[in-house]
């Protein structure tokens, strides 16, 4: 099972390999018409807000994707669409209603129903709960978790919320300026943090258990992606940066079998950032 | 003992819609002490922003009283209100739409100061630079336009504009929800530091509970136009009483792995429509503990411990 996350204000295209055919996530999103003919069902991108067509009832929109992928009659597809609605917790009768008649959380569930109608092997969830309230967010996350457990769907969860990562993901990849700078299991990245940027993200979050704790934001801003620094892209904002970081681009290094990070400072024996335990 | 700066009593705002009366804010009462922060949380559409805007009279309240420093805001005529606005300011949620795209940074920050003649004309420029230093904007940006700047910097302009009049009270309406995590922390730290330096009083409106816990002295939880619980931040997080507050707190995703497992309370359904409300507890439809009594009338806000107010028919059962 694959479950990954990328964090950072500029998430960029990542190539993932599914059924031995390499695909580019962003490419999939833009050329929607073509790829559906090439790949019957394995991948389904799923986006936040404004993804539903305002002039069609929701069940028609779900049925449309089933019809295209499964080559069944429109009547059968419509019946299946209503089943899908029920699965995400919306009564069948509401299938004839239009998107504006649903609340934000329900619209998001309709989008999930469309994405899952053809039982994809992989679901790409791009900030699925960003526009939602906490209680509704909890419902949507619960739904995604159930899918993962019951149908064995793999999920790429794209989010900036480390809390959501902790609750839904198995593996984590942290991105900065177009590169994955740290990747590992949930435990690796949260408890054995290696990269200074990951540490900075954690320090920027208010700690719910300690309200007096001070926030330590990462100073400065993301570099301009058209004009990245020669060395490590995080070097200008990094409190651990040294001379070498300015010139040399760090490559991803194995720390354990599951945990990789790209930081030059670890070349020095004994170096470790303030957060996180050391790997034994 | 600090003195009370804002006292809101029975604040009510109804909007007329084609389908009936929309109860945006329905009999909300609270007070904020000078130099303190009141955090207001709740789902979208529960009336948090409307409450904030009513206090500044950016929206005219339907009923209720608002005392600012002992003066009745709702009774003020337009000239009095104009002068009062110098003391109460607002920082808006969206730094992309709340700044005039055709004005430079300097013009945006100077506009309120010109309006209220805060400093003589010849000192305007120096004061602008001083304000920009205070909020951490580089002076070279003085002639740029908002579209040239990123969200964090734009929000700093919004903060500079709000503090340019030396206000006593600022309504922060979701000031960080449009920003990235690391930038969010920068702005929160800035607001805290300004509060210390200028003795500001904040009303901090947000839907992010971990932010509100970090930032506020007192927290008020709103549901469908009503205040359902209000308590000091520590008390509310350690001992929430209202079933809605408990569900909210349990739904916060915590960025920790391997910590103690938390019991998650999942709420059924969604916030119902605030139009033509029946006379029953507004949360009853989603409440896991609702019983017959809850359908009989809306519960009033009761003080169950000093400083801890709850509006729930069954609050006595939930108190430990």
XYZ file of C-alpha atoms in Angstrom:
600
model
C 0.000 0.000 0.000
C 1.221 3.416 -0.920
C 0.336 6.484 1.021
C 2.345 9.591 0.652
C 2.232 13.280 1.251
C 4.000 16.298 -0.080
C 4.258 19.464 1.883
C 5.289 22.908 0.752
C 3.701 25.907 -0.819
C 4.741 24.931 -4.320
C 3.896 21.288 -4.814
C 5.239 20.213 -8.195
C 4.924 17.302 -10.511
C 6.129 14.004 -9.169
C 6.420 10.906 -11.238
C 4.969 7.783 -9.674
C 5.133 4.384 -11.112
C 1.946 2.358 -11.218
C 1.667 -1.072 -12.816
C 5.162 -0.492 -14.186
C 4.005 2.397 -16.376
C 5.415 5.725 -15.221
C 2.949 8.560 -14.900
C 3.228 12.176 -14.112
C 0.548 13.365 -11.699
C 0.271 16.875 -13.075
C 0.241 15.668 -16.640
C -2.714 13.481 -15.799
C -4.627 16.402 -14.414
C -4.290 18.616 -17.482
C -4.866 16.087 -20.201
C -7.966 14.546 -18.719
C -9.615 13.523 -21.981
C -6.754 11.497 -23.315
C -5.584 9.516 -20.393
C -8.990 8.098 -19.579
C -8.815 6.113 -22.812
C -5.350 4.799 -22.074
C -5.829 3.760 -18.498
C -9.213 2.292 -17.710
C -9.358 2.747 -13.953
C -6.182 2.645 -11.969
C -5.692 6.331 -11.195
C -8.098 9.023 -10.230
C -7.100 12.535 -9.311
C -9.465 14.271 -6.965
C -9.470 17.985 -6.391
C -10.815 20.484 -3.927
C -13.791 22.766 -4.579
C -15.290 23.948 -7.818
C -14.817 20.605 -9.468
C -18.499 19.869 -9.953
C -20.423 21.124 -12.949
C -23.122 23.494 -11.668
C -25.619 22.688 -14.455
C -25.874 18.898 -14.036
C -27.399 16.893 -11.166
C -24.735 15.180 -9.078
C -25.741 11.598 -9.923
C -25.353 12.356 -13.657
C -21.849 13.557 -12.992
C -20.934 10.375 -11.167
C -22.608 8.228 -13.850
C -20.639 10.015 -16.562
C -17.304 8.739 -15.304
C -18.672 5.205 -14.827
C -20.032 5.171 -18.386
C -16.734 6.295 -19.879
C -14.617 3.798 -17.989
C -16.764 0.704 -17.729
C -18.627 0.713 -21.067
C -22.007 -0.094 -19.573
C -25.440 1.308 -20.450
C -26.327 4.727 -19.120
C -29.148 3.256 -17.063
C -26.824 0.809 -15.311
C -24.270 3.540 -14.802
C -26.903 5.764 -13.203
C -27.943 3.015 -10.794
C -24.333 2.468 -9.864
C -23.906 6.214 -9.345
C -26.721 6.192 -6.797
C -25.021 3.284 -5.001
C -21.861 5.344 -4.847
C -23.737 8.287 -3.320
C -25.074 6.009 -0.640
C -21.603 4.699 0.048
C -20.319 8.195 0.816
C -23.301 8.820 3.082
C -25.677 10.795 0.867
C -29.263 9.474 0.442
C -30.063 8.091 -3.056
C -32.965 10.504 -3.496
C -30.603 13.442 -3.493
C -28.926 12.259 -6.699
C -31.257 14.436 -8.771
C -30.149 17.585 -6.948
C -27.615 20.106 -8.232
C -24.274 20.943 -6.580
C -25.485 24.279 -5.164
C -28.086 22.402 -3.127
C -25.348 20.627 -1.183
C -23.132 21.943 1.600
C -19.343 22.066 1.279
C -18.762 18.756 3.021
C -21.391 16.981 0.923
C -19.981 18.385 -2.325
C -16.603 17.070 -1.266
C -18.188 13.653 -0.717
C -19.763 13.754 -4.175
C -16.302 14.449 -5.609
C -14.966 11.478 -3.659
C -17.836 9.362 -5.040
C -16.856 10.350 -8.608
C -13.235 9.528 -7.914
C -14.088 6.141 -6.456
C -16.882 5.121 -8.818
C -14.558 2.959 -10.878
C -12.714 1.483 -7.918
C -9.329 2.977 -8.712
C -6.177 1.416 -7.339
C -4.807 4.858 -6.590
C -6.566 7.973 -5.365
C -4.753 11.307 -5.570
C -6.347 13.573 -2.976
C -5.183 17.153 -3.466
C -5.918 19.094 -0.251
C -9.238 17.245 0.170
C -10.294 19.028 3.351
C -8.695 22.445 3.096
C -11.946 24.373 2.671
C -13.854 22.339 5.259
C -14.623 22.812 8.943
C -12.971 20.502 11.485
C -16.020 18.385 12.189
C -16.718 17.874 8.466
C -13.008 17.340 7.854
C -13.120 14.513 10.379
C -15.989 12.895 8.436
C -14.153 13.129 5.086
C -10.894 11.780 6.517
C -12.816 8.940 8.108
C -14.302 8.096 4.704
C -10.888 8.077 3.004
C -9.457 5.899 5.780
C -12.306 3.421 5.371
C -11.681 3.170 1.637
C -8.063 2.470 2.258
C -8.900 -0.278 4.727
C -11.889 -1.856 2.958
C -11.042 -1.564 -0.730
C -7.264 -1.481 -0.519
C -7.146 1.798 -2.414
C -3.757 3.497 -2.308
C -3.869 7.185 -1.557
C -1.527 10.052 -2.375
C -2.596 12.671 0.118
C -1.373 16.139 -0.831
C -1.711 18.492 2.133
C 0.052 21.130 4.190
C -1.541 19.982 7.434
C 0.807 17.779 9.438
C -2.086 16.774 11.686
C -3.898 15.189 8.734
C -0.687 13.422 7.732
C -0.328 11.957 11.204
C -3.874 10.623 11.104
C -4.171 9.230 7.585
C -0.773 8.406 6.099
C 1.675 5.519 6.343
C 4.572 7.128 4.528
C 5.497 10.782 4.209
C 7.472 12.739 1.618
C 8.285 16.364 2.414
C 8.789 18.625 -0.596
C 10.589 21.931 -0.859
C 11.092 23.953 -4.043
C 10.289 21.047 -6.316
C 12.318 18.356 -4.606
C 11.545 15.706 -2.048
C 13.895 16.624 0.768
C 12.873 13.985 3.266
C 10.918 10.785 3.001
C 10.203 7.934 5.349
C 7.535 6.185 7.349
C 5.250 8.283 9.516
C 7.315 7.350 12.565
C 10.611 8.193 10.801
C 9.580 11.674 9.737
C 7.660 12.641 12.886
C 9.856 11.140 15.584
C 13.273 10.823 13.909
C 13.096 14.068 11.904
C 16.238 14.704 9.852
C 15.813 17.692 7.560
C 15.985 21.268 8.926
C 12.975 22.277 6.782
C 10.826 19.520 8.277
C 11.895 20.703 11.712
C 10.929 24.261 10.735
C 7.456 23.101 9.718
C 6.902 21.401 13.054
C 8.159 24.451 14.955
C 5.715 26.704 13.090
C 2.709 24.795 14.379
C 0.988 25.844 17.578
C 1.232 23.019 20.088
C -2.206 22.156 21.349
C -0.895 20.608 24.558
C 1.350 23.508 25.493
C -0.268 26.843 24.835
C 2.610 28.850 26.286
C 5.150 27.383 23.865
C 6.500 29.951 21.452
C 6.142 29.579 17.693
C 9.414 29.484 15.806
C 8.566 30.299 12.202
C 11.017 29.595 9.401
C 12.530 32.984 8.567
C 12.187 34.369 5.039
C 10.211 33.046 2.101
C 10.267 30.260 -0.492
C 12.847 30.964 -3.199
C 11.570 31.994 -6.609
C 11.133 28.677 -8.461
C 12.350 30.243 -11.713
C 15.572 31.298 -10.044
C 16.606 28.685 -7.511
C 19.880 29.013 -5.632
C 22.790 26.992 -6.944
C 23.221 24.865 -3.845
C 20.550 23.665 -1.448
C 17.290 25.556 -2.110
C 16.638 25.811 1.628
C 20.087 27.196 2.464
C 19.052 30.920 2.687
C 16.457 30.092 5.369
C 18.332 27.313 7.164
C 19.823 27.892 10.594
C 22.205 24.960 10.177
C 23.544 26.018 6.751
C 27.291 25.988 6.148
C 29.532 27.099 3.260
C 29.153 23.848 1.344
C 25.352 24.225 1.296
C 25.701 27.320 -0.893
C 27.512 25.517 -3.668
C 26.482 21.920 -3.668
C 23.049 20.449 -4.287
C 22.387 17.808 -1.627
C 21.352 14.380 -2.851
C 18.985 12.048 -1.074
C 20.877 9.786 1.326
C 19.699 6.598 3.032
C 19.682 6.863 6.806
C 17.764 3.643 7.295
C 16.115 1.328 4.786
C 12.946 3.408 4.944
C 14.215 6.881 5.776
C 15.950 9.195 3.297
C 16.854 12.877 3.528
C 18.788 15.367 1.405
C 20.972 17.503 3.666
C 24.712 18.104 3.378
C 25.308 18.720 7.055
C 24.877 15.029 7.831
C 28.207 14.418 6.096
C 29.745 15.634 9.346
C 29.866 12.809 11.854
C 27.679 13.369 14.890
C 25.544 16.147 13.335
C 21.835 16.143 14.133
C 19.149 18.824 14.157
C 17.555 19.779 17.474
C 14.279 17.936 16.837
C 13.858 14.217 16.671
C 15.619 11.180 18.024
C 18.689 9.734 16.330
C 18.349 6.484 14.450
C 20.112 3.727 16.346
C -7.901 43.804 38.137
C -7.995 44.825 34.505
C -10.959 46.798 33.299
C -13.497 45.687 30.762
C -12.998 47.259 27.357
C -15.781 45.650 25.361
C -19.076 44.538 26.730
C -21.561 42.959 24.375
C -25.072 42.281 25.585
C -27.658 40.267 23.773
C -26.235 41.166 20.357
C -28.591 40.071 17.611
C -28.392 40.279 13.852
C -31.086 38.917 11.564
C -30.874 39.088 7.807
C -34.028 39.157 5.724
C -33.942 36.524 2.998
C -36.559 35.351 0.536
C -37.048 32.185 2.580
C -37.478 33.900 5.941
C -35.399 35.433 8.718
C -31.793 34.277 8.822
C -30.593 34.263 12.421
C -26.922 35.090 11.907
C -26.255 36.174 15.493
C -28.843 35.458 18.133
C -28.514 37.008 21.580
C -24.754 36.799 22.072
C -23.257 38.312 25.231
C -19.618 38.496 26.302
C -16.997 40.921 27.519
C -13.311 41.389 26.803
C -10.852 42.864 29.311
C -8.305 45.427 28.247
C -5.107 43.897 26.863
C -6.647 40.427 26.551
C -7.605 38.262 23.619
C -10.963 36.619 23.124
C -10.845 33.783 20.619
C -14.094 33.035 18.800
C -14.380 29.635 17.140
C -17.079 27.761 15.268
C -17.988 26.327 11.901
C -18.368 28.525 8.850
C -21.747 30.193 8.854
C -22.099 30.195 12.651
C -21.958 33.991 12.895
C -18.408 34.608 14.148
C -17.518 37.202 11.516
C -20.932 38.854 11.720
C -20.421 39.290 15.472
C -17.017 40.915 14.883
C -18.372 43.234 12.247
C -21.404 44.192 14.344
C -19.109 45.337 17.152
C -17.417 47.764 14.743
C -20.836 48.546 13.250
C -19.621 47.598 9.807
C -22.912 45.706 9.905
C -25.804 47.319 11.793
C -26.963 45.000 14.577
C -30.694 44.264 14.789
C -30.757 44.509 18.566
C -28.521 44.430 21.626
C -25.982 46.748 23.168
C -22.247 47.118 22.651
C -20.294 49.069 25.240
C -16.828 50.157 24.195
C -14.900 51.703 27.066
C -18.236 52.491 28.718
C -19.762 54.112 25.627
C -22.722 52.695 23.771
C -21.611 51.995 20.207
C -25.062 51.226 18.824
C -26.375 54.657 19.852
C -23.598 56.680 18.219
C -24.340 59.077 15.394
C -22.161 58.955 12.324
C -19.671 61.584 13.475
C -19.207 59.956 16.866
C -18.837 56.589 15.189
C -16.226 57.983 12.836
C -14.127 59.118 15.793
C -14.696 55.828 17.552
C -13.387 53.868 14.585
C -9.950 55.283 15.327
C -9.925 53.145 18.454
C -11.330 49.977 16.907
C -9.867 48.419 13.792
C -10.144 45.192 11.854
C -7.717 42.873 10.065
C -9.427 40.950 7.297
C -9.099 37.321 6.364
C -8.117 37.581 2.745
C -4.970 39.636 2.142
C -5.602 39.312 -1.589
C -8.945 41.129 -1.739
C -8.787 43.457 1.251
C -6.123 45.771 -0.196
C -6.830 48.329 -2.928
C -4.960 47.008 -6.001
C -4.454 50.501 -7.383
C -2.729 51.933 -4.326
C 0.894 51.507 -3.326
C 1.894 50.094 0.039
C 2.596 53.614 1.338
C -0.777 54.928 0.178
C -2.621 52.034 1.788
C -0.885 52.495 5.131
C -1.213 56.304 5.032
C -4.886 56.497 4.136
C -6.285 56.026 7.655
C -3.664 58.381 9.094
C -4.673 61.102 6.613
C -8.324 60.575 7.455
C -7.733 61.038 11.180
C -4.819 63.535 10.979
C -2.696 61.320 13.195
C 0.566 63.053 12.313
C 1.353 66.325 10.472
C 1.713 65.858 6.707
C 5.474 66.287 6.686
C 5.885 63.422 9.135
C 3.649 60.993 7.246
C 6.513 59.399 5.393
C 8.616 58.896 8.506
C 5.611 57.407 10.320
C 4.943 55.049 7.406
C 8.516 53.790 7.574
C 8.213 53.364 11.322
C 5.034 51.301 10.916
C 6.619 49.191 8.206
C 9.550 48.494 10.524
C 7.147 47.506 13.271
C 5.408 44.897 11.141
C 8.604 43.699 9.466
C 8.153 45.100 5.965
C 11.337 46.248 4.223
C 11.299 49.989 3.514
C 12.186 49.404 -0.122
C 8.677 48.009 -0.650
C 7.099 51.383 0.062
C 6.202 52.059 -3.567
C 5.198 48.547 -4.617
C 1.636 47.460 -5.302
C -0.096 44.629 -3.415
C -0.037 42.267 -6.421
C 3.765 42.320 -6.353
C 3.819 40.913 -2.844
C 3.120 37.457 -1.376
C 0.307 36.667 1.071
C 2.409 37.043 4.223
C 3.671 40.482 3.242
C 0.184 41.579 2.215
C -1.179 40.542 5.573
C 1.593 42.609 7.189
C 0.272 45.639 5.263
C -3.188 44.882 6.670
C -1.693 44.786 10.173
C 0.258 48.031 9.620
C -2.911 49.732 8.372
C -4.829 48.588 11.435
C -2.238 49.728 13.992
C -1.474 53.044 12.241
C -4.220 54.762 14.273
C -2.991 53.470 17.640
C -6.241 51.605 18.212
C -7.185 49.981 21.500
C -9.104 47.133 19.989
C -8.611 45.064 16.842
C -10.954 42.457 15.410
C -8.766 39.854 13.713
C -11.070 38.045 11.297
C -9.252 34.814 10.365
C -5.993 36.735 9.822
C -3.870 33.664 9.103
C -6.181 31.145 7.463
C -5.125 32.129 3.927
C -1.426 31.733 4.715
C 1.149 28.924 4.659
C 2.084 27.276 7.950
C 5.487 28.921 8.306
C 4.129 32.352 7.296
C 1.158 31.847 9.620
C 3.537 31.476 12.550
C 5.341 34.697 11.541
C 2.082 36.696 11.546
C 0.879 35.176 14.844
C 4.152 36.093 16.508
C 3.888 39.616 15.086
C 0.356 40.075 16.450
C 1.439 38.819 19.877
C 4.426 41.121 19.971
C 2.302 44.139 18.976
C -0.173 43.282 21.696
C 2.616 43.384 24.249
C 4.079 46.643 22.938
C 0.856 48.560 22.368
C -1.428 46.989 24.967
C -3.899 45.933 22.298
C -7.110 44.041 22.920
C -8.003 41.436 20.306
C -11.079 39.616 19.246
C -9.565 36.709 17.330
C -11.966 34.961 14.970
C -10.835 31.646 13.562
C -11.913 28.106 12.813
C -8.456 26.725 13.646
C -8.580 25.459 17.207
C -4.874 24.938 17.742
C -4.236 28.541 16.695
C -6.911 29.877 19.024
C -5.560 27.889 21.943
C -2.103 29.292 21.352
C -3.329 32.840 20.957
C -6.252 33.547 23.280
C -6.883 34.163 26.959
C -10.569 33.318 26.701
C -12.336 31.235 24.106
C -15.952 31.507 22.983
C -17.469 28.679 20.945
C -20.333 29.605 18.635
C -22.908 27.364 16.998
C -25.621 28.647 14.663
C -25.564 32.210 15.935
C -25.454 31.267 19.618
C -22.664 31.234 22.131
C -22.623 27.643 23.402
C -19.585 27.742 25.661
C -17.142 30.327 26.935
C -14.212 29.754 29.267
C -10.554 30.603 29.802
C -8.483 28.802 27.136
C -6.864 26.329 29.523
C -10.150 25.448 31.191
C -11.918 24.973 27.856
C -9.274 22.640 26.483
C -8.836 20.614 29.671
C -12.476 20.496 30.669
C -14.867 21.066 27.764
C -18.511 20.606 28.735
C -20.779 21.288 25.772
C -21.065 18.223 23.481
C -20.291 20.409 20.453
C -17.105 21.767 22.017
C -16.038 18.240 22.886
C -16.601 17.034 19.330
C -14.689 20.029 17.963
C -11.717 19.410 20.223
C -11.634 15.713 19.482
C -11.658 16.404 15.729
C -8.431 18.441 15.693
C -5.799 16.440 13.829
C -2.705 16.445 16.041
C 0.695 16.323 14.320
C 2.118 13.674 16.617
C 2.827 10.017 16.115
C 2.844 7.494 18.903
C 1.108 9.751 21.413
C -1.791 8.507 23.529
C -4.792 7.434 21.421
C -7.590 9.931 21.612
C -11.233 9.115 21.526
C -12.722 10.748 18.479
C -16.286 11.994 18.602
C -17.711 11.999 15.095
C -20.674 14.287 14.608
C -23.532 13.181 12.419
C -24.711 15.497 9.670
C -23.868 19.115 9.205
C -24.704 22.523 10.563
C -28.408 23.108 9.796
C -29.850 26.140 8.091
C -30.068 29.271 10.257
C -33.363 30.236 8.620
C -36.661 29.790 10.530
C -35.175 27.911 13.459
C -37.434 25.759 15.629
C -37.577 26.494 19.336
C -35.225 23.791 20.559
C -31.548 23.391 21.287
C -29.869 24.238 17.975
C -27.361 21.462 18.336
C -29.943 18.794 19.255
C -30.104 17.319 15.725
C -26.420 16.451 15.718
C -25.924 15.868 19.406
C -25.078 12.361 20.606
C -26.667 13.048 23.976
C -29.885 14.777 22.867
C -33.056 13.732 24.699
C -36.673 14.915 24.973
C -35.759 17.891 27.151
C -33.436 19.230 24.460
C -36.400 19.687 22.122
C -38.083 21.957 24.642
C -36.650 25.415 24.195
C -33.179 26.758 23.601
C -30.887 26.430 26.652
C -29.578 29.631 28.244
C -25.927 30.343 28.969
C -25.223 29.332 32.582
C -22.095 29.817 34.654
C -21.128 26.366 35.872
C -17.772 27.391 37.340
C -16.326 30.874 37.817
C -15.633 32.122 34.263
C -16.919 28.980 32.574
C -20.275 29.427 30.791
C -22.212 26.693 29.010
C -25.529 26.624 27.179
C -26.712 23.022 27.424
C -29.764 21.466 29.076
C -27.682 18.550 30.252
C -24.541 20.405 31.314
C -24.972 19.222 34.919
C -24.453 15.618 33.759
C -21.258 16.426 31.879
C -19.430 18.333 34.602
C -16.839 16.206 36.309
